[in-house]
Amino acid sequence: MAGIGDDCAVLRLPPNHEALVTTDFTLEGIHFRRDWHSPECVGHRCLTRGLSDIAAMGGEPVAAFLSLALPRKLPQAWLNRFVDGLLNLAKRHGVTLAGGDTAESPNGILADIVVLGSVPKGKAILRSGAKPGDRIYVSGELGGSATAVKRMQEKPKRRLSARDYRRHFFPEPRLELGRILRERGLASAMIDTSDGLSTDLDHICKESGVGAEIKAELVPRAVVGRPARQVEMRLALHGGEDYELLFTVPRGKRIPAQIAGISLTQIGAITRGKRVFSMSGDVGYELQPKGWEHFTS
Amino acid sequence: MAGIGDDCAVLRLPPNHEALVTTDFTLEGIHFRRDWHSPECVGHRCLTRGLSDIAAMGGEPVAAFLSLALPRKLPQAWLNRFVDGLLNLAKRHGVTLAGGDTAESPNGILADIVVLGSVPKGKAILRSGAKPGDRIYVSGELGGSATAVKRMQEKPKRRLSARDYRRHFFPEPRLELGRILRERGLASAMIDTSDGLSTDLDHICKESGVGAEIKAELVPRAVVGRPARQVEMRLALHGGEDYELLFTVPRGKRIPAQIAGISLTQIGAITRGKRVFSMSGDVGYELQPKGWEHFTS
């Protein structure tokens, strides 16, 4: 790679690969609060947002670009720790921080992360590939991140332990899982659960022109906190920012119980209709996409 | 291109090309003011910042990505006109708006533009290629943008006419010029004058490990305003955001008076030293890079 400190970064993609580009804001007061989130956590989550989008296409990250606008009075230590958190995650996934922009912020910390990735030509896993009869799987557990937000909203003065709510404070992007699903041709459509299961499943259905039926009791609910407890169903169905992978699997493909150490759970199937139902035994209700609204929910 | 509305945009680069990536903030109160700049102008300038970086590498733009955080109360008309201004410029340069992110802004309008470009492998024009003896050229005229800012700072209530200060309100990125310079192998190093001549020339010198000597009286000073007047030397030397191209030319290469309709002016030469001098006859002084600070200067 050439071009650090140049007008643009210059990057070479592997031969016969396409470029993936994703860009995500991390804004103080919207995506994090300085009294709730350590600088390392903010840096980590900032990059996770981008890497998780690459994972959801079955791609591999090439480089990240960070645009950062900071208030004049921000302590240097905050910035250093933020960058540590971001670079620590970048290093583990072999991602170079290849550039970005800096500016003074009139108000609050503003970050925008861009990730450039690559995927073999024509092999990106889109949201639009789901077919009736495909089974629906989700990785890991859901609702852990939203539960942390709920706890902090209930008692804004209490600082939660990152260890007890790891999926909220230091979510791991599912890059290896995404890549393996793509290499083995196991997923017909995929998305990351950044907006919450109900919204993200709706995105797949809308883009694929299909419906879905899930069984709520099959949804893997996270176990978080101290003492550790299973999260509410509502937060597993609608809470965002777990950064798990939600994907559909064509008939005839077998999915192991885990890939890359991450459990995979079948939660339902794609249907011919246009609507998404959540079933409990024979009784079902339409699952409305309840867009995850960060701290304003 | 696939992937609009997907987790990432999926883009194909021409064979044997490298990817160029650039990202630039446009922040209310720092880069623009709603009472000084029309929404169309803000959209246009936002994209120009990215396209100009692509031009400065001799590259061609492939796609743009816009991350936009908006205050809750922003009138829909402002957003529509902003997008019009951005798309109008994008269309003229064959650039697709391929994705981005949206968020609610706690304070003021925040935009981050990302541009993906391409350049034949190994052919990007870096800042680091200048050699002693190379001549220094600049395109168009300098100081026009900074002069508009100065006028608005002097009389904050007066709204300037975009027609009288075109280089400030609707700067054209020099994409065609940059591409032709690269195709003909005419430039050894290049940068766009976003930070101002003194700072941008310093960037080339630092990256190339060389010095420079320019003749201030050769610097093409913009003629702006009504009645039209030549801008102050100080603003031509140090004012930013003209988005012209500053480049060095190896010995033996001839530069025409214009390329793609844009005048090209020799303003000095690269030297063996490490310092940048501005000469007037036999008398010279060291040209300090006076970083362009937008409205805070």
Coordinates of C-alpha atoms in Angstrom, one line a residue:
Chain A
M1 CA 0.0 0.0 0.0
A2 CA 1.3 3.5 -0.9
G3 CA -0.2 6.8 -0.3
I4 CA -0.4 7.3 3.5
G5 CA -0.3 11.0 4.0
D6 CA -1.1 11.5 0.3
D7 CA -4.3 12.9 -1.2
C8 CA -5.7 9.4 -1.4
A9 CA -4.7 6.0 -0.1
V10 CA -3.6 3.7 -3.0
L11 CA -4.6 0.1 -2.4
R12 CA -4.2 -3.1 -4.4
L13 CA -7.0 -5.7 -4.3
P14 CA -6.3 -9.3 -4.9
P15 CA -6.7 -10.3 -8.6
N16 CA -10.3 -11.1 -9.7
H17 CA -11.8 -9.5 -6.6
E18 CA -14.4 -6.8 -6.3
A19 CA -14.2 -3.9 -3.9
L20 CA -16.5 -3.7 -0.9
V21 CA -17.0 -0.3 0.7
T22 CA -18.9 0.6 3.9
T23 CA -19.2 3.7 5.9
D24 CA -20.6 4.2 9.4
F25 CA -20.9 7.1 11.8
T26 CA -20.1 6.9 15.5
L27 CA -21.5 10.0 17.2
E28 CA -21.3 11.0 20.8
G29 CA -24.7 11.2 22.4
I30 CA -26.2 9.0 19.6
H31 CA -24.0 5.9 19.5
F32 CA -22.1 6.3 22.7
R33 CA -21.8 8.3 25.9
R34 CA -18.5 9.3 27.4
D35 CA -19.8 8.5 30.9
W36 CA -21.0 5.0 29.8
H37 CA -18.3 3.9 27.4
S38 CA -14.6 3.8 27.8
P39 CA -12.5 5.4 25.0
E40 CA -11.2 1.9 24.1
C41 CA -14.7 0.6 23.8
V42 CA -15.8 3.5 21.6
G43 CA -12.8 2.9 19.3
H44 CA -13.4 -0.8 19.2
R45 CA -17.2 -0.4 18.4
C46 CA -16.4 2.2 15.8
L47 CA -14.3 -0.2 13.8
T48 CA -16.6 -3.2 14.5
R49 CA -19.5 -1.4 12.7
G50 CA -17.4 -1.3 9.5
L51 CA -15.9 -4.8 9.8
S52 CA -19.2 -6.4 10.6
D53 CA -20.6 -5.0 7.3
I54 CA -17.7 -6.6 5.4
A55 CA -18.4 -9.9 7.3
A56 CA -22.0 -9.7 6.2
M57 CA -21.0 -9.8 2.6
G58 CA -18.6 -12.8 3.1
G59 CA -15.7 -10.4 2.4
E60 CA -12.3 -9.8 3.8
P61 CA -11.2 -6.4 5.1
V62 CA -8.4 -4.6 3.3
A63 CA -8.0 -1.2 5.0
A64 CA -9.9 1.2 7.3
F65 CA -10.1 5.0 7.1
L66 CA -11.1 7.0 10.1
S67 CA -12.5 10.5 9.9
L68 CA -12.5 12.1 13.3
A69 CA -13.8 15.5 14.4
L70 CA -12.9 16.3 18.0
P71 CA -14.0 19.1 20.4
R72 CA -11.1 21.5 21.1
K73 CA -11.1 20.6 24.8
L74 CA -10.9 16.8 24.5
P75 CA -8.1 15.4 26.6
Q76 CA -5.3 13.8 24.6
A77 CA -5.6 10.7 26.8
W78 CA -9.1 10.1 25.5
L79 CA -8.0 10.2 21.9
N80 CA -5.0 7.9 22.6
R81 CA -7.1 5.3 24.3
F82 CA -9.8 5.5 21.5
V83 CA -7.1 4.9 18.9
D84 CA -5.7 2.0 21.0
G85 CA -9.1 0.3 21.1
L86 CA -9.5 0.7 17.4
L87 CA -6.0 -0.4 16.4
N88 CA -6.1 -3.4 18.8
L89 CA -9.2 -4.7 16.9
A90 CA -7.7 -3.8 13.5
K91 CA -4.5 -5.7 14.3
R92 CA -6.3 -8.8 15.2
H93 CA -8.0 -8.8 11.9
G94 CA -5.0 -7.8 9.8
V95 CA -6.6 -4.4 8.8
T96 CA -4.4 -1.4 8.1
L97 CA -5.6 2.1 9.2
A98 CA -4.8 3.7 5.8
G99 CA -6.0 7.3 6.2
G100 CA -8.9 9.5 7.0
D101 CA -9.6 13.1 7.9
T102 CA -9.4 15.2 11.0
A103 CA -11.4 18.3 11.9
E104 CA -12.4 20.3 14.9
S105 CA -15.9 19.5 16.1
P106 CA -18.2 22.3 17.1
N107 CA -19.9 19.9 19.5
G108 CA -19.1 16.3 20.7
I109 CA -16.9 13.6 19.2
L110 CA -17.8 12.6 15.7
A111 CA -16.2 9.6 14.0
D112 CA -16.9 8.1 10.6
I113 CA -15.3 4.7 9.8
V114 CA -14.8 3.6 6.3
V115 CA -13.8 0.0 5.5
L116 CA -12.5 -1.2 2.1
G117 CA -12.8 -4.9 1.7
S118 CA -12.6 -7.4 -1.1
V119 CA -14.5 -10.4 -2.3
P120 CA -14.0 -12.8 -5.2
K121 CA -15.9 -11.5 -8.3
G122 CA -19.6 -12.3 -8.2
K123 CA -19.3 -14.0 -4.8
A124 CA -20.5 -11.3 -2.4
I125 CA -23.4 -12.6 -0.3
L126 CA -26.2 -10.0 -0.8
R127 CA -29.4 -9.5 1.1
S128 CA -31.4 -10.3 -2.0
G129 CA -30.6 -14.0 -2.5
A130 CA -33.1 -15.6 -0.1
K131 CA -35.6 -18.1 -1.7
P132 CA -38.8 -19.7 -0.3
G133 CA -37.8 -22.8 1.6
D134 CA -34.4 -21.5 2.7
R135 CA -33.8 -22.0 6.4
I136 CA -32.9 -18.9 8.5
Y137 CA -29.9 -19.0 10.8
V138 CA -28.4 -16.6 13.3
S139 CA -24.9 -16.7 14.8
G140 CA -24.2 -16.4 18.6
E141 CA -26.8 -14.8 20.8
L142 CA -29.1 -11.8 20.5
G143 CA -30.2 -9.1 22.8
G144 CA -27.1 -8.8 24.9
S145 CA -26.2 -5.3 23.6
A146 CA -29.7 -3.8 23.9
T147 CA -29.9 -5.2 27.5
A148 CA -26.8 -3.3 28.5
V149 CA -28.3 -0.1 27.0
K150 CA -31.5 -0.7 28.9
R151 CA -29.6 -1.2 32.2
M152 CA -27.7 2.0 31.7
Q153 CA -30.9 3.9 30.9
E154 CA -32.5 2.6 34.1
K155 CA -29.5 3.7 36.2
P156 CA -27.6 6.3 34.2
K157 CA -25.0 6.9 37.0
R158 CA -23.9 3.2 37.2
R159 CA -21.1 2.1 35.0
L160 CA -21.6 -1.4 33.7
S161 CA -18.7 -3.8 33.7
A162 CA -17.6 -4.5 30.1
R163 CA -16.9 -8.1 31.1
D164 CA -20.5 -8.7 32.1
Y165 CA -21.8 -7.2 28.9
R166 CA -19.1 -8.0 26.4
R167 CA -21.3 -8.1 23.3
H168 CA -22.3 -4.5 24.0
F169 CA -18.9 -3.0 24.9
F170 CA -16.5 -5.1 22.8
P171 CA -18.5 -6.9 20.0
E172 CA -16.4 -9.1 17.8
P173 CA -17.2 -8.8 14.1
R174 CA -17.9 -12.2 12.6
L175 CA -15.4 -12.0 9.8
E176 CA -14.1 -15.6 9.9
L177 CA -17.6 -17.0 10.0
G178 CA -18.7 -14.8 7.1
R179 CA -15.8 -15.8 5.0
I180 CA -16.3 -19.5 5.6
L181 CA -20.0 -19.3 4.8
R182 CA -19.1 -17.7 1.5
E183 CA -16.2 -20.1 0.7
R184 CA -18.4 -23.1 1.3
G185 CA -21.4 -21.6 -0.5
L186 CA -23.7 -22.1 2.5
A187 CA -25.6 -18.8 2.6
S188 CA -28.0 -17.5 0.0
A189 CA -28.5 -14.1 1.7
M190 CA -26.8 -12.5 4.7
I191 CA -26.9 -9.4 6.9
D192 CA -25.4 -8.4 10.2
T193 CA -27.8 -7.8 13.1
S194 CA -26.9 -4.1 13.7
D195 CA -30.5 -2.9 13.6
G196 CA -32.0 -5.9 15.4
L197 CA -33.4 -9.2 14.3
S198 CA -36.9 -8.0 13.3
T199 CA -35.5 -5.1 11.2
D200 CA -32.7 -7.0 9.7
L201 CA -34.8 -10.0 8.7
D202 CA -37.2 -7.5 7.2
H203 CA -34.4 -6.1 5.1
I204 CA -33.5 -9.6 3.8
C205 CA -37.2 -10.3 3.0
K206 CA -37.8 -6.9 1.3
E207 CA -34.6 -7.2 -0.8
S208 CA -35.4 -10.9 -1.7
G209 CA -39.1 -10.4 -2.3
V210 CA -40.0 -13.1 0.2
G211 CA -41.6 -13.6 3.6
A212 CA -40.4 -15.5 6.7
E213 CA -41.6 -17.4 9.6
I214 CA -39.5 -17.6 12.7
K215 CA -40.1 -19.5 16.0
A216 CA -39.5 -17.0 18.8
E217 CA -38.6 -19.8 21.3
L218 CA -35.7 -20.8 19.0
V219 CA -34.1 -17.4 19.0
P220 CA -30.8 -17.7 21.0
R221 CA -31.2 -15.2 23.8
A222 CA -28.0 -13.8 25.3
V223 CA -27.2 -14.5 28.9
V224 CA -25.6 -11.3 30.4
G225 CA -25.1 -9.3 33.6
R226 CA -24.2 -10.3 37.1
P227 CA -25.8 -12.5 38.2
A228 CA -26.0 -13.7 34.6
R229 CA -29.6 -13.8 33.3
Q230 CA -31.2 -14.6 29.9
V231 CA -32.3 -11.4 28.2
E232 CA -36.0 -10.5 27.6
M233 CA -37.5 -11.9 24.4
R234 CA -38.4 -8.4 23.3
L235 CA -34.7 -7.3 23.3
A236 CA -33.6 -10.5 21.5
L237 CA -36.2 -9.9 18.8
H238 CA -35.7 -6.1 18.4
G239 CA -32.5 -4.9 20.1
G240 CA -29.7 -3.9 17.8
E241 CA -25.9 -3.7 17.8
D242 CA -25.2 -7.4 18.5
Y243 CA -23.3 -7.6 15.2
E244 CA -24.1 -11.3 14.8
L245 CA -24.8 -12.7 11.3
L246 CA -28.3 -13.5 10.1
F247 CA -28.3 -15.7 7.0
T248 CA -30.4 -18.0 4.9
V249 CA -29.4 -21.4 3.8
P250 CA -30.5 -23.1 0.6
R251 CA -32.2 -26.6 0.7
G252 CA -29.7 -29.4 0.8
K253 CA -26.9 -27.5 2.5
R254 CA -26.0 -28.7 6.0
I255 CA -25.0 -26.2 8.6
P256 CA -22.8 -27.4 11.5
A257 CA -23.6 -26.5 15.1
Q258 CA -20.6 -24.1 15.1
I259 CA -18.3 -22.5 12.6
A260 CA -15.1 -20.8 13.8
G261 CA -16.1 -21.4 17.4
I262 CA -19.4 -19.5 17.0
S263 CA -22.7 -21.3 17.5
L264 CA -25.2 -21.3 14.7
T265 CA -29.0 -21.6 15.4
Q266 CA -31.8 -22.3 13.0
I267 CA -34.7 -20.0 13.9
G268 CA -37.1 -20.4 11.0
A269 CA -37.6 -20.5 7.3
I270 CA -38.2 -18.2 4.3
T271 CA -41.7 -18.3 2.9
R272 CA -43.5 -17.4 -0.3
G273 CA -45.4 -14.5 1.2
K274 CA -44.3 -11.0 1.8
R275 CA -44.7 -10.9 5.6
V276 CA -42.6 -11.9 8.5
F277 CA -44.3 -14.0 11.2
S278 CA -43.1 -15.0 14.6
M279 CA -44.7 -18.3 15.6
S280 CA -45.2 -19.8 19.1
G281 CA -46.6 -23.3 18.6
D282 CA -49.5 -22.8 16.1
V283 CA -50.1 -19.2 17.1
G284 CA -48.3 -16.5 15.2
Y285 CA -48.2 -12.8 15.0
E286 CA -46.7 -10.5 12.4
L287 CA -43.2 -9.4 13.4
Q288 CA -43.0 -5.7 12.9
P289 CA -39.6 -4.3 12.2
K290 CA -38.9 -2.1 15.3
G291 CA -36.0 -0.1 14.0
W292 CA -33.3 0.1 16.7
E293 CA -33.0 3.7 17.7
H294 CA -29.9 3.6 19.9
F295 CA -30.3 5.6 23.1
T296 CA -33.5 7.3 22.0
S297 CA -35.5 4.0 22.0
Chain B
M1 CA -22.4 -2.3 -9.4
A2 CA -24.4 -4.3 -6.9
G3 CA -25.1 -3.8 -3.3
I4 CA -27.1 -0.6 -3.0
G5 CA -29.0 -1.0 0.2
D6 CA -26.8 -3.9 1.2
D7 CA -24.3 -4.0 4.1
C8 CA -21.6 -2.9 1.7
A9 CA -21.5 -1.5 -1.9
V10 CA -19.9 -4.0 -4.3
L11 CA -17.8 -2.3 -7.0
R12 CA -15.7 -3.6 -9.8
L13 CA -12.4 -1.7 -10.7
P14 CA -11.0 -1.8 -14.2
P15 CA -8.5 -4.7 -14.7
N16 CA -4.9 -3.8 -13.6
H17 CA -6.1 -0.8 -11.6
E18 CA -5.5 0.1 -8.0
A19 CA -8.1 1.5 -5.7
L20 CA -7.9 5.1 -4.5
V21 CA -9.8 6.0 -1.3
T22 CA -10.3 9.4 0.2
T23 CA -12.6 10.7 3.0
D24 CA -13.4 14.3 4.0
F25 CA -15.6 15.9 6.5
T26 CA -17.9 18.8 5.8
L27 CA -19.1 20.2 9.1
E28 CA -21.5 23.0 9.8
G29 CA -19.8 25.9 11.5
I30 CA -16.3 24.6 10.4
H31 CA -16.6 24.2 6.7
F32 CA -19.8 26.0 5.9
R33 CA -22.4 28.2 7.5
R34 CA -26.1 27.9 6.6
D35 CA -26.4 31.7 6.4
W36 CA -23.5 32.0 4.0
H37 CA -23.7 28.9 1.8
S38 CA -26.8 27.6 -0.1
P39 CA -27.7 24.0 0.4
E40 CA -26.7 23.3 -3.3
C41 CA -23.3 24.9 -2.6
V42 CA -22.7 22.8 0.5
G43 CA -23.5 19.6 -1.4
H44 CA -21.3 20.6 -4.3
R45 CA -18.4 21.5 -2.2
C46 CA -18.8 18.4 -0.1
L47 CA -18.3 16.2 -3.1
T48 CA -15.6 18.4 -4.6
R49 CA -13.4 17.8 -1.6
G50 CA -13.4 14.1 -2.4
L51 CA -13.2 14.3 -6.2
S52 CA -10.3 16.8 -6.0
D53 CA -8.3 14.3 -4.0
I54 CA -8.9 11.7 -6.7
A55 CA -7.8 14.3 -9.3
A56 CA -4.6 15.0 -7.4
M57 CA -3.5 11.3 -7.8
G58 CA -4.3 11.4 -11.5
G59 CA -7.1 8.9 -10.8
E60 CA -10.7 8.5 -12.0
P61 CA -13.6 8.4 -9.7
V62 CA -15.7 5.2 -9.4
A63 CA -18.3 5.9 -6.7
A64 CA -19.0 8.2 -3.8
F65 CA -20.5 7.4 -0.4
L66 CA -22.2 10.0 1.7
S67 CA -22.5 9.8 5.5
L68 CA -24.9 12.4 6.7
A69 CA -26.0 13.2 10.3
L70 CA -28.8 15.8 10.4
P71 CA -30.4 17.7 13.2
R72 CA -34.0 16.6 13.9
K73 CA -35.4 20.0 12.9
L74 CA -33.7 20.4 9.6
P75 CA -36.2 21.4 6.8
Q76 CA -36.6 18.7 4.2
A77 CA -36.1 21.3 1.5
W78 CA -32.5 21.9 2.8
L79 CA -31.7 18.3 2.4
N80 CA -33.2 18.0 -1.0
R81 CA -31.3 21.0 -2.3
F82 CA -28.1 19.7 -0.7
V83 CA -28.5 16.4 -2.5
D84 CA -29.3 18.2 -5.7
G85 CA -26.0 20.1 -5.5
L86 CA -24.1 17.0 -4.8
L87 CA -25.7 14.8 -7.5
N88 CA -25.5 17.5 -10.1
L89 CA -21.7 17.5 -9.7
A90 CA -21.6 13.7 -9.5
K91 CA -23.5 13.3 -12.7
R92 CA -21.2 15.7 -14.6
H93 CA -18.2 13.5 -13.7
G94 CA -20.0 10.1 -14.1
V95 CA -19.8 9.3 -10.4
T96 CA -22.4 7.1 -8.8
L97 CA -23.6 7.8 -5.2
A98 CA -23.3 4.2 -4.1
G99 CA -24.2 4.3 -0.4
G100 CA -23.4 5.8 2.9
D101 CA -24.9 6.1 6.4
T102 CA -27.4 8.4 8.0
A103 CA -27.8 9.3 11.6
E104 CA -29.4 12.0 13.8
S105 CA -27.0 14.8 14.7
P106 CA -27.1 16.1 18.2
N107 CA -25.9 19.4 16.8
G108 CA -25.5 20.8 13.3
I109 CA -25.2 19.2 9.9
L110 CA -22.3 16.7 9.6
A111 CA -21.3 15.1 6.3
D112 CA -18.5 12.8 5.5
I113 CA -17.8 12.1 1.8
V114 CA -15.9 9.0 0.7
V115 CA -14.8 8.7 -2.9
L116 CA -13.5 5.4 -4.3
G117 CA -11.4 5.9 -7.5
S118 CA -9.1 3.9 -9.6
V119 CA -5.8 4.4 -11.3
P120 CA -3.6 2.0 -13.4
K121 CA -1.3 0.0 -11.2
G122 CA 1.8 1.9 -10.1
K123 CA 0.7 5.1 -11.9
A124 CA -0.8 7.1 -9.1
I125 CA 0.9 10.5 -8.9
L126 CA 2.1 10.8 -5.3
R127 CA 3.4 13.8 -3.3
S128 CA 6.7 12.1 -2.9
G129 CA 8.0 12.1 -6.5
A130 CA 9.5 15.6 -6.8
K131 CA 13.2 15.9 -7.7
P132 CA 15.6 18.9 -7.6
G133 CA 15.4 20.7 -10.9
D134 CA 11.7 19.9 -11.4
R135 CA 9.6 22.9 -12.3
I136 CA 6.6 23.8 -10.1
Y137 CA 3.2 24.5 -11.8
V138 CA -0.2 25.4 -10.5
S139 CA -3.5 25.2 -12.4
G140 CA -6.1 28.1 -12.6
E141 CA -5.8 30.9 -10.1
L142 CA -5.3 31.0 -6.3
G143 CA -6.8 32.9 -3.4
G144 CA -10.3 33.2 -4.8
S145 CA -11.9 31.0 -2.2
A146 CA -10.2 32.6 0.8
T147 CA -11.1 36.0 -0.4
A148 CA -14.8 35.1 -0.3
V149 CA -14.4 33.9 3.2
K150 CA -12.6 37.1 4.2
R151 CA -15.4 39.2 2.7
M152 CA -18.1 37.2 4.6
Q153 CA -16.1 37.5 7.8
E154 CA -15.9 41.3 7.4
K155 CA -19.6 41.7 6.8
P156 CA -21.3 38.5 8.2
K157 CA -24.8 39.7 7.2
R158 CA -24.1 40.2 3.5
R159 CA -24.7 37.2 1.3
L160 CA -22.1 37.0 -1.5
S161 CA -23.1 36.2 -5.0
A162 CA -21.9 32.7 -6.0
R163 CA -21.4 34.0 -9.5
D164 CA -18.8 36.6 -8.3
Y165 CA -16.9 34.1 -6.2
R166 CA -17.4 30.9 -8.2
R167 CA -14.2 29.2 -7.0
H168 CA -15.4 29.4 -3.4
F169 CA -19.1 28.4 -3.8
F170 CA -18.9 26.0 -6.7
P171 CA -15.3 24.8 -7.2
E172 CA -14.7 22.4 -10.0
P173 CA -12.5 19.4 -9.2
R174 CA -9.7 19.2 -11.8
L175 CA -10.3 15.6 -12.7
E176 CA -9.7 15.8 -16.5
L177 CA -6.5 17.8 -16.0
G178 CA -5.2 15.3 -13.4
R179 CA -5.9 12.4 -15.6
I180 CA -4.2 13.9 -18.6
L181 CA -1.1 14.8 -16.6
R182 CA -0.9 11.2 -15.5
E183 CA -1.6 9.7 -18.9
R184 CA 1.1 11.9 -20.5
G185 CA 3.6 11.3 -17.7
L186 CA 4.0 15.0 -17.1
A187 CA 3.9 15.3 -13.3
S188 CA 6.4 13.8 -10.9
A189 CA 4.4 14.8 -7.8
M190 CA 1.0 16.4 -7.3
I191 CA -1.4 17.7 -4.7
D192 CA -4.6 19.7 -4.7
T193 CA -4.5 23.2 -3.1
S194 CA -7.1 22.4 -0.4
D195 CA -4.9 23.8 2.4
G196 CA -3.3 26.7 0.5
L197 CA -0.2 26.9 -1.7
S198 CA 2.3 27.4 1.1
T199 CA 1.0 24.4 3.1
D200 CA 0.5 22.2 0.1
L201 CA 3.9 22.9 -1.4
D202 CA 5.4 22.2 2.0
H203 CA 3.6 18.8 1.9
I204 CA 5.2 17.9 -1.5
C205 CA 8.6 19.1 -0.2
K206 CA 8.4 17.1 3.0
E207 CA 7.2 13.9 1.3
S208 CA 9.8 14.2 -1.5
G209 CA 12.7 15.3 0.8
V210 CA 13.4 18.4 -1.2
G211 CA 13.1 22.2 -1.0
A212 CA 11.5 24.7 -3.4
E213 CA 11.9 28.3 -4.6
I214 CA 8.9 30.1 -6.0
K215 CA 8.5 33.5 -7.4
A216 CA 5.6 35.2 -5.7
E217 CA 4.9 37.5 -8.6
L218 CA 4.4 34.5 -10.9
V219 CA 1.6 33.1 -8.7
P220 CA -1.7 33.4 -10.6
R221 CA -3.9 35.5 -8.3
A222 CA -7.6 35.1 -8.8
V223 CA -9.8 38.0 -9.9
V224 CA -13.0 37.9 -8.0
G225 CA -15.9 40.1 -6.6
R226 CA -17.9 42.9 -8.1
P227 CA -16.2 45.1 -9.2
A228 CA -13.7 42.3 -10.0
R229 CA -10.3 42.7 -8.4
Q230 CA -7.2 40.7 -8.1
V231 CA -6.9 39.0 -4.7
E232 CA -4.3 40.0 -2.1
M233 CA -0.9 38.2 -2.5
R234 CA -1.2 36.8 1.1
L235 CA -4.5 35.0 0.3
A236 CA -3.1 33.6 -3.0
L237 CA -0.1 32.2 -1.1
H238 CA -1.8 30.9 2.0
G239 CA -5.6 30.7 1.4
G240 CA -7.1 27.2 1.0
E241 CA -10.0 25.5 -0.7
D242 CA -9.3 26.6 -4.3
Y243 CA -9.0 22.9 -5.3
E244 CA -6.5 23.7 -8.0
L245 CA -3.7 21.2 -8.8
L246 CA -0.1 21.9 -7.7
F247 CA 2.4 19.7 -9.5
T248 CA 6.1 19.3 -10.3
V249 CA 7.4 18.6 -13.8
P250 CA 10.5 16.6 -14.6
R251 CA 13.2 18.2 -16.8
G252 CA 12.6 17.8 -20.5
K253 CA 8.8 17.6 -20.2
R254 CA 7.0 20.5 -21.9
I255 CA 3.8 21.8 -20.4
P256 CA 1.3 23.6 -22.6
A257 CA -0.3 26.9 -21.6
Q258 CA -3.5 25.1 -20.9
I259 CA -4.9 21.5 -20.6
A260 CA -8.6 20.8 -20.7
G261 CA -9.2 24.5 -20.9
I262 CA -7.4 25.2 -17.6
S263 CA -4.4 27.6 -17.6
L264 CA -1.2 26.2 -16.2
T265 CA 1.4 28.5 -14.7
Q266 CA 5.0 27.8 -13.8
I267 CA 5.7 29.4 -10.4
G268 CA 9.1 28.1 -9.4
A269 CA 11.4 25.1 -9.1
I270 CA 12.3 22.3 -6.8
T271 CA 15.7 22.7 -5.0
R272 CA 18.1 20.4 -3.2
G273 CA 17.5 22.0 0.2
K274 CA 14.8 21.3 2.7
R275 CA 13.3 24.8 2.8
V276 CA 10.7 26.6 0.7
F277 CA 11.6 30.2 -0.4
S278 CA 9.5 32.8 -2.0
M279 CA 11.7 35.1 -4.1
S280 CA 11.0 38.6 -5.4
G281 CA 13.9 39.5 -7.7
D282 CA 17.0 38.5 -5.8
V283 CA 15.4 38.9 -2.4
G284 CA 13.8 35.9 -0.8
Y285 CA 12.1 34.9 2.4
E286 CA 11.3 31.5 3.8
L287 CA 7.7 30.7 3.0
Q288 CA 6.1 29.3 6.2
P289 CA 3.2 26.9 5.7
K290 CA 0.3 28.8 7.1
G291 CA -2.2 26.0 7.5
W292 CA -5.6 27.1 6.3
E293 CA -8.0 27.1 9.2
H294 CA -11.3 27.6 7.5
F295 CA -13.4 30.2 9.4
T296 CA -11.2 30.3 12.4
S297 CA -8.2 31.8 10.6

